[in-house]
mmCIF file of C-alpha atoms in Angstrom:
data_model
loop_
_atom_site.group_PDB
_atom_site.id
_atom_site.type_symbol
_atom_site.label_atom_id
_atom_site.label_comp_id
_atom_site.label_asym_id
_atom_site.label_seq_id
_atom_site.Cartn_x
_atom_site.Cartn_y
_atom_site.Cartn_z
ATOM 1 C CA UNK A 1344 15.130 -84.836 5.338
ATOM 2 C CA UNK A 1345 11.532 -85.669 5.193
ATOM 3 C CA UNK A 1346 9.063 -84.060 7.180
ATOM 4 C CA UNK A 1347 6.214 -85.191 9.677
ATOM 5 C CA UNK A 1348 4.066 -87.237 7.352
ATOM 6 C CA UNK A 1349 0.218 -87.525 8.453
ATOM 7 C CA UNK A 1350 -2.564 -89.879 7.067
ATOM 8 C CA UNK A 1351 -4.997 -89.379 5.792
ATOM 9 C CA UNK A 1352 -5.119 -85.581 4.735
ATOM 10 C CA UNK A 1353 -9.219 -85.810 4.952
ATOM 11 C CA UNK A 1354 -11.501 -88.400 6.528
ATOM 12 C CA UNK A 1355 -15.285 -88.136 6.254
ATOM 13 C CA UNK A 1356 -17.348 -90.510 8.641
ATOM 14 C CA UNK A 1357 -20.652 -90.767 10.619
ATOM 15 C CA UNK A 1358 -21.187 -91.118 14.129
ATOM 16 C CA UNK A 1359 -20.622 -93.873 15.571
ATOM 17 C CA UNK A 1360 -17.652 -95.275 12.558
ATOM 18 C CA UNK A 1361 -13.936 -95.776 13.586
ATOM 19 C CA UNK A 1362 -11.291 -94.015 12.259
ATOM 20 C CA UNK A 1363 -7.334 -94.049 12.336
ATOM 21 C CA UNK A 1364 -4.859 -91.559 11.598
ATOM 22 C CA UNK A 1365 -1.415 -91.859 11.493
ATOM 23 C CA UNK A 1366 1.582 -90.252 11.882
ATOM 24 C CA UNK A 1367 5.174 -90.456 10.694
ATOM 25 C CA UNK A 1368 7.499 -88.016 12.383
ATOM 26 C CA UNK A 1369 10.853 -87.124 11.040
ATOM 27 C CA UNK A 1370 13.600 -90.125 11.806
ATOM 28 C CA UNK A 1371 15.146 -89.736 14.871
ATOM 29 C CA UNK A 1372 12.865 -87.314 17.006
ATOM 30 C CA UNK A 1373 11.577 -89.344 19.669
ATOM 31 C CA UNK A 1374 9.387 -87.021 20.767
ATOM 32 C CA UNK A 1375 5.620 -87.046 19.327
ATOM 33 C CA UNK A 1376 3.611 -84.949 20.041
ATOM 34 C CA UNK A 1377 -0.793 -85.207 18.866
ATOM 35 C CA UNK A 1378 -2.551 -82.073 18.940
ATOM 36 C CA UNK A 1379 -6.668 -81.037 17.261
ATOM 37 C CA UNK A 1380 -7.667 -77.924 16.359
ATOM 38 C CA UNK A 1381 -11.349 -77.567 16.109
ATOM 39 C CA UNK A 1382 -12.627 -74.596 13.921
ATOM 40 C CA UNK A 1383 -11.706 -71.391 14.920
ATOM 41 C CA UNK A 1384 -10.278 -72.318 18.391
ATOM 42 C CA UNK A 1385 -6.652 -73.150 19.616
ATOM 43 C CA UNK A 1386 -4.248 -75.694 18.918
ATOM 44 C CA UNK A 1387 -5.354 -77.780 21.746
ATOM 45 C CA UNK A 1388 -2.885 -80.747 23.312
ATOM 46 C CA UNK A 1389 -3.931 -84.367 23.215
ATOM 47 C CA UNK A 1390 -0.285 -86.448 24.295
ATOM 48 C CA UNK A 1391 3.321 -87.048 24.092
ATOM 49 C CA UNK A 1392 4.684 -89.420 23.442
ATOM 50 C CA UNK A 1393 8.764 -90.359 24.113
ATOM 51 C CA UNK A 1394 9.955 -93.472 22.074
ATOM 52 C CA UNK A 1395 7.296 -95.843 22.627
ATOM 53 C CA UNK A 1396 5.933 -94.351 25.691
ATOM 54 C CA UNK A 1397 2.747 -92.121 26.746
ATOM 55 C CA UNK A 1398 4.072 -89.278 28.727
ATOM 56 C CA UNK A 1399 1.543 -87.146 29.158
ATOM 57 C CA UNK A 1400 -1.638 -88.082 27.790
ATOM 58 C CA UNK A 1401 -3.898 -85.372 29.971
ATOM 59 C CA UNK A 1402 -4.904 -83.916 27.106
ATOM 60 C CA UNK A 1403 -6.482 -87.156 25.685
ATOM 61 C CA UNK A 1404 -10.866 -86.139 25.549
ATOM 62 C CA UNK A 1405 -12.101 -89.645 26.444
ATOM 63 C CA UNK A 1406 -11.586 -93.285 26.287
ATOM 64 C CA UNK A 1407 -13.228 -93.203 22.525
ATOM 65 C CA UNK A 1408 -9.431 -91.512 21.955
ATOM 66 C CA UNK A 1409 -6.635 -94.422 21.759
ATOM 67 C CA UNK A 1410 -3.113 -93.213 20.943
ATOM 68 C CA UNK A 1411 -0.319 -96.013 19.947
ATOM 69 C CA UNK A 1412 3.366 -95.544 18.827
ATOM 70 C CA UNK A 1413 4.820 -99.105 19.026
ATOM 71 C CA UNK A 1414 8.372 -99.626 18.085
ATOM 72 C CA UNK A 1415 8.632 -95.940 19.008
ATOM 73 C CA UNK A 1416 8.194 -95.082 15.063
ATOM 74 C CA UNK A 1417 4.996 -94.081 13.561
ATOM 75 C CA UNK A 1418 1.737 -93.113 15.919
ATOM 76 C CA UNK A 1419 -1.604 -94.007 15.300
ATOM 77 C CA UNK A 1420 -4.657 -92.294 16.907
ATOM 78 C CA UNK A 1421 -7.864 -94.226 17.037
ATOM 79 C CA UNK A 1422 -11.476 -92.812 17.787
ATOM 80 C CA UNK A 1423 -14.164 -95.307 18.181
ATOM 81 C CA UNK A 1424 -16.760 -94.545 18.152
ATOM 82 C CA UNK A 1425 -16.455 -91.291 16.655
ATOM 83 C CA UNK A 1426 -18.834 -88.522 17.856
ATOM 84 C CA UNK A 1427 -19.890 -85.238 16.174
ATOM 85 C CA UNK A 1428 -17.568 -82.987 18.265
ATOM 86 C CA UNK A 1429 -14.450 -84.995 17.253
ATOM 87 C CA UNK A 1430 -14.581 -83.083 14.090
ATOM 88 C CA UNK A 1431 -11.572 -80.642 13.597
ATOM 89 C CA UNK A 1432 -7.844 -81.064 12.520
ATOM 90 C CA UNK A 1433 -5.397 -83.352 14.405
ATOM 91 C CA UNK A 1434 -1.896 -82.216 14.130
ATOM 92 C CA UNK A 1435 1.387 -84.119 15.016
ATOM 93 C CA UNK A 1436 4.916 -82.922 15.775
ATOM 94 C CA UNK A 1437 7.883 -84.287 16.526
ATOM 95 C CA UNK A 1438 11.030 -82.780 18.033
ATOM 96 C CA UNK A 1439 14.409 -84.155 19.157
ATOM 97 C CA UNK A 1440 14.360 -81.992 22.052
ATOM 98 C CA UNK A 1441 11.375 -81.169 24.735
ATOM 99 C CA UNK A 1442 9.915 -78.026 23.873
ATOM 100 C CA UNK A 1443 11.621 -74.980 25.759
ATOM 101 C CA UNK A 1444 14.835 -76.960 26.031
ATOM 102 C CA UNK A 1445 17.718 -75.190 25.942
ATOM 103 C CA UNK A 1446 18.994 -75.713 22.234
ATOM 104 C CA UNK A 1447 15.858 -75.836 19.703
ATOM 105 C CA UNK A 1448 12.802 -77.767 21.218
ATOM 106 C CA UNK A 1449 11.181 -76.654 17.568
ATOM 107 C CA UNK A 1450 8.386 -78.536 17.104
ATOM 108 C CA UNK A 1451 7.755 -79.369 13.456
ATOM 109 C CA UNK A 1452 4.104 -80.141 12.314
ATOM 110 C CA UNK A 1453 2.562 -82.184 10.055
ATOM 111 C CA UNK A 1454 -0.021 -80.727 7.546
ATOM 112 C CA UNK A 1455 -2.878 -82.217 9.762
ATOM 113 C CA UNK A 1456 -5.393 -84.579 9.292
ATOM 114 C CA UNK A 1457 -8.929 -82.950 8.701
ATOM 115 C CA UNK A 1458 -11.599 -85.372 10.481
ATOM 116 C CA UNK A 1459 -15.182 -84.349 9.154
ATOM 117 C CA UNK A 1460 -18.050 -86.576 11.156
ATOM 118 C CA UNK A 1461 -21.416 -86.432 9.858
ATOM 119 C CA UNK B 161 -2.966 -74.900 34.087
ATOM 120 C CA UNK B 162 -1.770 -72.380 31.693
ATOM 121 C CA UNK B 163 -4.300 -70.469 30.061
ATOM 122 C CA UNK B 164 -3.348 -68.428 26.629
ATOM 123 C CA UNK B 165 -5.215 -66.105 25.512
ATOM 124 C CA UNK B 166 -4.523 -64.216 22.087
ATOM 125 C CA UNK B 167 -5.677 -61.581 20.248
ATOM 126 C CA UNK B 168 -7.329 -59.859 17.617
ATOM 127 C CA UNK B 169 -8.865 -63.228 16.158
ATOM 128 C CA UNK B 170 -8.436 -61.395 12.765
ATOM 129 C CA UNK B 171 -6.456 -58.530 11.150
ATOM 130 C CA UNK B 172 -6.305 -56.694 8.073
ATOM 131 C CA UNK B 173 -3.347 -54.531 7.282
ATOM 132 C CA UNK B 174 -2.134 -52.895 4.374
ATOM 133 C CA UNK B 175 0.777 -54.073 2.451
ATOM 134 C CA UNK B 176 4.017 -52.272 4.411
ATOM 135 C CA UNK B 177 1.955 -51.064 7.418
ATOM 136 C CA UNK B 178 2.621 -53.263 10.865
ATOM 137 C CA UNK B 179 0.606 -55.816 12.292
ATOM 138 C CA UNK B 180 0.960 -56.511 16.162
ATOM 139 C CA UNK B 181 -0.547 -59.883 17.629
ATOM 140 C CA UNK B 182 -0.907 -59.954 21.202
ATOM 141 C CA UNK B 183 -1.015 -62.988 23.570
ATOM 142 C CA UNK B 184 -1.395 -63.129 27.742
ATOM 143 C CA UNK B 185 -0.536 -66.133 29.578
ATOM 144 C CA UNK B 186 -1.667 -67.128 33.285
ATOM 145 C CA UNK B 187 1.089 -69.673 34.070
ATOM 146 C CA UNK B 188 4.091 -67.621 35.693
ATOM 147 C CA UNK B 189 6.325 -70.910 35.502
ATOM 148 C CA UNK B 190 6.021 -70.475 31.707
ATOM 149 C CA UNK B 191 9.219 -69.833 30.428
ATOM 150 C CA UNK B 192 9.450 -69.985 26.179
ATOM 151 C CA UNK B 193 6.944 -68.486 24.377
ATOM 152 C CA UNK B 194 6.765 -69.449 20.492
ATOM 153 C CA UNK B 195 4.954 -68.380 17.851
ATOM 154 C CA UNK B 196 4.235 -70.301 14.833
ATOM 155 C CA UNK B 197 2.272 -69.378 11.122
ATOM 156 C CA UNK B 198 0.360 -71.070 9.708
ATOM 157 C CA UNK B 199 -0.178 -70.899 5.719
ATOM 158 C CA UNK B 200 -3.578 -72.142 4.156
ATOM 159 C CA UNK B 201 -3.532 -75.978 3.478
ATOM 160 C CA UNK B 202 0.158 -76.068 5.309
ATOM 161 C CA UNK B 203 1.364 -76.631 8.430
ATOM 162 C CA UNK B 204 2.168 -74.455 11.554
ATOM 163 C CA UNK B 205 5.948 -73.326 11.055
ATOM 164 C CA UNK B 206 7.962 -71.780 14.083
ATOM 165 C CA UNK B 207 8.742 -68.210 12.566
ATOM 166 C CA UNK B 208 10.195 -67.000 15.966
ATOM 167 C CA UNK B 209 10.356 -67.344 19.832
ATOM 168 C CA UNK B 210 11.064 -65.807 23.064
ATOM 169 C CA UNK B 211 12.719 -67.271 26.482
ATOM 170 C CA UNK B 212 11.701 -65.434 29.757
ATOM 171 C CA UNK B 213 15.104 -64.465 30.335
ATOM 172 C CA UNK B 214 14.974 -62.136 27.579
ATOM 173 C CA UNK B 215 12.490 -58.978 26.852
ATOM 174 C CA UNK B 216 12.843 -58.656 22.985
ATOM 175 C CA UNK B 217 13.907 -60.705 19.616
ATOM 176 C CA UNK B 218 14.132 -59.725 15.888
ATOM 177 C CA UNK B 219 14.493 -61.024 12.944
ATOM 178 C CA UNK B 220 14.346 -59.138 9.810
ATOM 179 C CA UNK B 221 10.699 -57.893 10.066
ATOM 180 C CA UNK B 222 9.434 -60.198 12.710
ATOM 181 C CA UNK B 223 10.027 -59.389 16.228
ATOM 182 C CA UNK B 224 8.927 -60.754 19.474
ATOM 183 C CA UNK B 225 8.246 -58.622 22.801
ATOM 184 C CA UNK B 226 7.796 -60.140 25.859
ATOM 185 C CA UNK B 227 6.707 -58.469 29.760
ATOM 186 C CA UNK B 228 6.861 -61.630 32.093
ATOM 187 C CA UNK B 229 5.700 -59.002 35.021
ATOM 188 C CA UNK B 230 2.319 -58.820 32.991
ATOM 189 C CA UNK B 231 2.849 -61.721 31.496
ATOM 190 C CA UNK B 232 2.205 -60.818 27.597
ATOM 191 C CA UNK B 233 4.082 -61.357 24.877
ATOM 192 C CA UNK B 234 3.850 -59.687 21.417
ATOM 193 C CA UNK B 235 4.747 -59.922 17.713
ATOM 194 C CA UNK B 236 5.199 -57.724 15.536
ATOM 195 C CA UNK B 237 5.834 -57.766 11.670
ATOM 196 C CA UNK B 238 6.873 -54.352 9.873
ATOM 197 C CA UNK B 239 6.935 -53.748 6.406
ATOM 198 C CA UNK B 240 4.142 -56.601 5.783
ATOM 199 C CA UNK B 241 3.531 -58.077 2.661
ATOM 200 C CA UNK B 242 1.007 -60.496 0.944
ATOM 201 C CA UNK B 243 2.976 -63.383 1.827
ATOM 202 C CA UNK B 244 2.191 -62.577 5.435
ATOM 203 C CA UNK B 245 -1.006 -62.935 5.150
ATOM 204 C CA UNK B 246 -1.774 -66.529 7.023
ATOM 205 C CA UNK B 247 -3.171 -67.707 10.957
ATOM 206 C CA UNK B 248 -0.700 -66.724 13.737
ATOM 207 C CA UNK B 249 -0.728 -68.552 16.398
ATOM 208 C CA UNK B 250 1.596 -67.840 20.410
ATOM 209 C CA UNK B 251 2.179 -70.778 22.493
ATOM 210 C CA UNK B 252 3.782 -70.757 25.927
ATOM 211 C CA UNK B 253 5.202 -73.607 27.690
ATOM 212 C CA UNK B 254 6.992 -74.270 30.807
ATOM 213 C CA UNK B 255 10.819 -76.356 29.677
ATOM 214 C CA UNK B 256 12.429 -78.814 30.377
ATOM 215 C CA UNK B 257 10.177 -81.512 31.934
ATOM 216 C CA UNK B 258 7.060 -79.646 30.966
ATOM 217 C CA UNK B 259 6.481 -80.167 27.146
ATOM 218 C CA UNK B 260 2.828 -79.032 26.501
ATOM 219 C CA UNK B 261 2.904 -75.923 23.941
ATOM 220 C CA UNK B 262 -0.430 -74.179 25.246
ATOM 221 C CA UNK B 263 -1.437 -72.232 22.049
ATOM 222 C CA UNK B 264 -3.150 -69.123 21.762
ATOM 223 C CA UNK B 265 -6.683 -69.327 19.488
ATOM 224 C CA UNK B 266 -4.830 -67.735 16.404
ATOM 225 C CA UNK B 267 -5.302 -64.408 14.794
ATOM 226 C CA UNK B 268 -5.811 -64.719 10.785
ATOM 227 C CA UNK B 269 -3.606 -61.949 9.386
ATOM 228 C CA UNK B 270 -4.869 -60.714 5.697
ATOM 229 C CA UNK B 271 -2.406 -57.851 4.383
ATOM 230 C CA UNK B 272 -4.049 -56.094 1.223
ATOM 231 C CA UNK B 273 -1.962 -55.185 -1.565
#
Protein backbone atom coordinates (compact mmCIF):
# COMPACT_ATOMS: atom_id res chain seq x y z
CA UNK A 1 0.00 0.00 0.00
CA UNK A 2 1.45 3.29 -0.87
CA UNK A 3 1.88 5.92 1.48
CA UNK A 4 0.86 9.74 1.71
CA UNK A 5 2.70 11.10 -1.28
CA UNK A 6 3.59 15.01 -1.05
CA UNK A 7 4.89 17.40 -3.84
CA UNK A 8 7.24 18.89 -4.11
CA UNK A 9 9.82 17.68 -1.38
CA UNK A 10 11.52 21.42 -1.55
CA UNK A 11 10.25 24.68 -3.03
CA UNK A 12 12.39 27.82 -3.02
CA UNK A 13 10.51 31.18 -3.89
CA UNK A 14 10.49 34.97 -3.18
CA UNK A 15 7.95 37.01 -1.71
CA UNK A 16 5.35 37.75 -3.33
CA UNK A 17 5.55 34.19 -6.01
CA UNK A 18 2.77 31.48 -5.84
CA UNK A 19 3.30 28.19 -4.94
CA UNK A 20 1.33 24.76 -4.85
CA UNK A 21 1.83 21.71 -3.03
CA UNK A 22 0.12 18.71 -3.27
CA UNK A 23 -0.88 15.88 -1.62
CA UNK A 24 -1.80 12.28 -2.32
CA UNK A 25 -3.08 10.39 0.68
CA UNK A 26 -3.27 6.68 0.84
CA UNK A 27 -6.53 5.28 -1.30
CA UNK A 28 -9.39 5.13 0.63
CA UNK A 29 -8.80 7.48 3.75
CA UNK A 30 -11.10 10.20 3.33
CA UNK A 31 -9.82 12.05 5.84
CA UNK A 32 -6.94 14.75 5.01
CA UNK A 33 -5.56 16.34 7.14
CA UNK A 34 -2.69 19.77 6.22
CA UNK A 35 -0.47 20.63 8.92
CA UNK A 36 3.23 23.29 8.87
CA UNK A 37 5.80 23.08 11.07
CA UNK A 38 7.92 26.12 11.17
CA UNK A 39 11.53 25.64 12.59
CA UNK A 40 11.79 24.53 15.88
CA UNK A 41 8.08 24.95 16.87
CA UNK A 42 5.05 22.48 16.86
CA UNK A 43 3.26 20.65 14.36
CA UNK A 44 0.72 23.29 13.98
CA UNK A 45 -2.99 22.46 12.28
CA UNK A 46 -4.06 24.17 9.09
CA UNK A 47 -7.57 21.90 7.93
CA UNK A 48 -9.42 18.78 7.38
CA UNK A 49 -10.66 17.85 5.04
CA UNK A 50 -13.55 14.77 4.66
CA UNK A 51 -14.01 13.58 0.97
CA UNK A 52 -14.23 16.68 -0.85
CA UNK A 53 -15.19 18.83 1.96
CA UNK A 54 -13.44 21.57 4.35
CA UNK A 55 -14.27 20.59 7.84
CA UNK A 56 -12.41 22.51 9.84
CA UNK A 57 -10.29 24.93 8.27
CA UNK A 58 -9.61 27.22 11.66
CA UNK A 59 -6.31 26.56 11.44
CA UNK A 60 -5.96 28.08 7.89
CA UNK A 61 -3.30 31.64 8.60
CA UNK A 62 -4.97 33.90 6.02
CA UNK A 63 -6.76 34.21 2.81
CA UNK A 64 -3.11 34.04 0.94
CA UNK A 65 -3.73 30.09 2.18
CA UNK A 66 -6.25 28.21 -0.36
CA UNK A 67 -6.78 24.50 0.34
CA UNK A 68 -8.64 22.27 -2.52
CA UNK A 69 -9.36 18.46 -2.61
CA UNK A 70 -11.82 18.08 -5.54
CA UNK A 71 -13.06 14.68 -6.39
CA UNK A 72 -12.20 14.00 -2.74
CA UNK A 73 -8.64 12.53 -4.02
CA UNK A 74 -5.52 14.47 -3.99
CA UNK A 75 -5.29 18.10 -2.03
CA UNK A 76 -3.63 20.98 -3.18
CA UNK A 77 -2.59 23.94 -0.96
CA UNK A 78 -2.03 27.25 -2.62
CA UNK A 79 -0.22 30.42 -1.10
CA UNK A 80 -0.36 33.51 -3.10
CA UNK A 81 1.25 35.60 -2.52
CA UNK A 82 3.71 33.96 -0.47
CA UNK A 83 5.21 35.92 2.47
CA UNK A 84 8.47 35.39 4.42
CA UNK A 85 6.82 33.73 7.47
CA UNK A 86 5.17 31.02 5.29
CA UNK A 87 8.47 29.36 5.33
CA UNK A 88 8.51 25.96 7.24
CA UNK A 89 7.34 22.33 6.41
CA UNK A 90 3.71 21.50 5.45
CA UNK A 91 2.76 18.05 6.37
CA UNK A 92 -0.35 15.98 5.25
CA UNK A 93 -2.06 12.93 6.74
CA UNK A 94 -4.67 10.96 6.01
CA UNK A 95 -6.63 8.49 8.14
CA UNK A 96 -9.71 6.31 7.60
CA UNK A 97 -10.88 7.09 10.93
CA UNK A 98 -11.09 10.65 12.94
CA UNK A 99 -8.31 10.85 15.18
CA UNK A 100 -9.16 9.46 18.79
CA UNK A 101 -11.80 7.20 17.30
CA UNK A 102 -12.31 4.23 18.84
CA UNK A 103 -10.38 1.67 16.53
CA UNK A 104 -7.03 3.38 15.07
CA UNK A 105 -7.58 7.14 14.11
CA UNK A 106 -3.56 6.77 13.18
CA UNK A 107 -2.73 9.45 11.26
CA UNK A 108 -0.07 8.65 8.68
CA UNK A 109 2.19 11.55 7.36
CA UNK A 110 3.69 12.41 4.42
CA UNK A 111 7.48 13.29 4.34
CA UNK A 112 6.50 17.07 4.12
CA UNK A 113 6.99 19.62 1.80
CA UNK A 114 9.87 22.10 2.82
CA UNK A 115 8.71 25.74 1.59
CA UNK A 116 11.89 28.09 1.72
CA UNK A 117 10.75 31.96 0.76
CA UNK A 118 13.40 34.34 0.15
CA UNK B 1 -8.38 25.75 22.79
CA UNK B 2 -6.01 23.12 23.77
CA UNK B 3 -2.70 24.21 24.53
CA UNK B 4 0.35 21.46 24.56
CA UNK B 5 3.14 22.10 25.95
CA UNK B 6 6.24 19.62 25.85
CA UNK B 7 9.37 19.25 27.16
CA UNK B 8 12.92 19.20 27.27
CA UNK B 9 13.22 20.70 23.59
CA UNK B 10 16.39 18.47 23.45
CA UNK B 11 17.96 15.40 25.14
CA UNK B 12 21.03 13.55 25.16
CA UNK B 13 21.19 10.13 26.68
CA UNK B 14 23.54 7.46 26.64
CA UNK B 15 23.05 4.36 24.71
CA UNK B 16 20.84 1.94 27.32
CA UNK B 17 20.12 4.74 29.85
CA UNK B 18 16.22 6.11 29.72
CA UNK B 19 14.95 9.07 28.21
CA UNK B 20 11.56 10.55 29.59
CA UNK B 21 9.65 13.26 27.40
CA UNK B 22 7.11 15.10 29.15
CA UNK B 23 4.00 16.89 27.74
CA UNK B 24 0.99 19.01 29.73
CA UNK B 25 -2.17 19.72 28.09
CA UNK B 26 -4.86 22.50 29.10
CA UNK B 27 -7.93 21.00 27.36
CA UNK B 28 -9.65 18.58 30.02
CA UNK B 29 -12.08 17.29 27.14
CA UNK B 30 -8.89 15.86 25.58
CA UNK B 31 -9.17 12.36 25.55
CA UNK B 32 -6.16 10.40 23.26
CA UNK B 33 -2.92 11.50 23.58
CA UNK B 34 -0.36 10.23 20.77
CA UNK B 35 2.98 10.46 20.31
CA UNK B 36 4.71 10.26 17.11
CA UNK B 37 8.86 10.20 15.98
CA UNK B 38 10.07 11.67 13.76
CA UNK B 39 13.40 10.42 11.87
CA UNK B 40 15.63 13.02 9.93
CA UNK B 41 14.37 13.57 6.28
CA UNK B 42 11.19 11.13 7.22
CA UNK B 43 8.01 11.51 8.34
CA UNK B 44 6.27 11.63 11.82
CA UNK B 45 5.35 7.85 12.62
CA UNK B 46 2.82 7.01 15.53
CA UNK B 47 5.21 4.87 17.85
CA UNK B 48 2.51 4.75 20.65
CA UNK B 49 -0.63 6.32 22.33
CA UNK B 50 -2.69 6.72 25.31
CA UNK B 51 -6.72 7.04 25.82
CA UNK B 52 -7.85 8.90 29.05
CA UNK B 53 -9.47 5.94 30.25
CA UNK B 54 -6.28 4.36 30.85
CA UNK B 55 -3.11 5.51 33.14
CA UNK B 56 -0.23 3.49 31.46
CA UNK B 57 0.85 1.60 28.01
CA UNK B 58 3.99 -0.39 26.96
CA UNK B 59 5.43 -1.65 24.35
CA UNK B 60 8.71 -3.28 24.38
CA UNK B 61 10.84 -0.25 25.50
CA UNK B 62 8.41 2.50 24.84
CA UNK B 63 5.86 3.28 27.33
CA UNK B 64 3.33 5.93 27.79
CA UNK B 65 2.13 7.44 31.30
CA UNK B 66 -0.64 9.47 31.54
CA UNK B 67 -2.29 11.70 34.94
CA UNK B 68 -5.55 13.27 33.41
CA UNK B 69 -6.00 14.92 37.13
CA UNK B 70 -2.77 16.99 36.18
CA UNK B 71 -3.22 16.55 32.94
CA UNK B 72 0.42 15.27 31.72
CA UNK B 73 1.32 12.59 29.91
CA UNK B 74 4.79 10.96 29.59
CA UNK B 75 7.03 8.66 27.52
CA UNK B 76 9.45 6.84 28.31
CA UNK B 77 12.02 4.66 26.32
CA UNK B 78 14.43 2.21 28.37
CA UNK B 79 17.28 0.56 27.13
CA UNK B 80 17.78 3.40 24.30
CA UNK B 81 19.75 2.95 21.43
CA UNK B 82 21.14 4.99 18.42
CA UNK B 83 18.22 4.29 16.42
CA UNK B 84 16.26 6.32 18.94
CA UNK B 85 17.84 9.09 18.42
CA UNK B 86 15.17 11.37 16.26
CA UNK B 87 12.35 14.53 17.21
CA UNK B 88 9.53 13.31 19.53
CA UNK B 89 6.71 14.87 19.31
CA UNK B 90 2.91 14.37 22.01
CA UNK B 91 -0.27 15.40 20.55
CA UNK B 92 -3.60 15.44 22.35
CA UNK B 93 -6.90 15.59 20.82
CA UNK B 94 -10.40 15.49 21.87
CA UNK B 95 -12.34 12.13 19.58
CA UNK B 96 -14.75 11.57 17.86
CA UNK B 97 -16.07 14.82 16.28
CA UNK B 98 -13.00 16.72 17.33
CA UNK B 99 -10.09 15.73 14.93
CA UNK B 100 -7.34 18.41 15.50
CA UNK B 101 -4.04 16.55 16.87
CA UNK B 102 -2.63 19.63 18.97
CA UNK B 103 1.14 18.72 19.00
CA UNK B 104 3.59 19.39 21.49
CA UNK B 105 6.90 21.58 20.08
CA UNK B 106 9.05 18.29 19.92
CA UNK B 107 12.00 17.27 21.96
CA UNK B 108 15.11 16.09 19.64
CA UNK B 109 16.36 12.93 21.36
CA UNK B 110 20.30 12.20 20.52
CA UNK B 111 21.40 8.83 22.37
CA UNK B 112 25.36 8.54 22.24
CA UNK B 113 26.87 5.32 21.65
Amino acid sequence: EAGVTQFPSHSVIEKGQTVTLRCDPISGHDNLYWYRRVMGKEIKFLLHFVKESKQDESGMPNNRFLAERTGGTYSTLKVQPAELEDSGVYFCASSRRLAGEAGTGELFFGEGSRLTVL
Amino acid sequence: GENVEQHPSTLSVQEGDSAVIKCTYSDSASNYFPWYKQELGKRPQLIIDIRSNVGEKKDQRIAVTLNKTAKHFSLHITETQPEDSAVYFCAAVRGGSSYKLIFGSGTRLLVRP
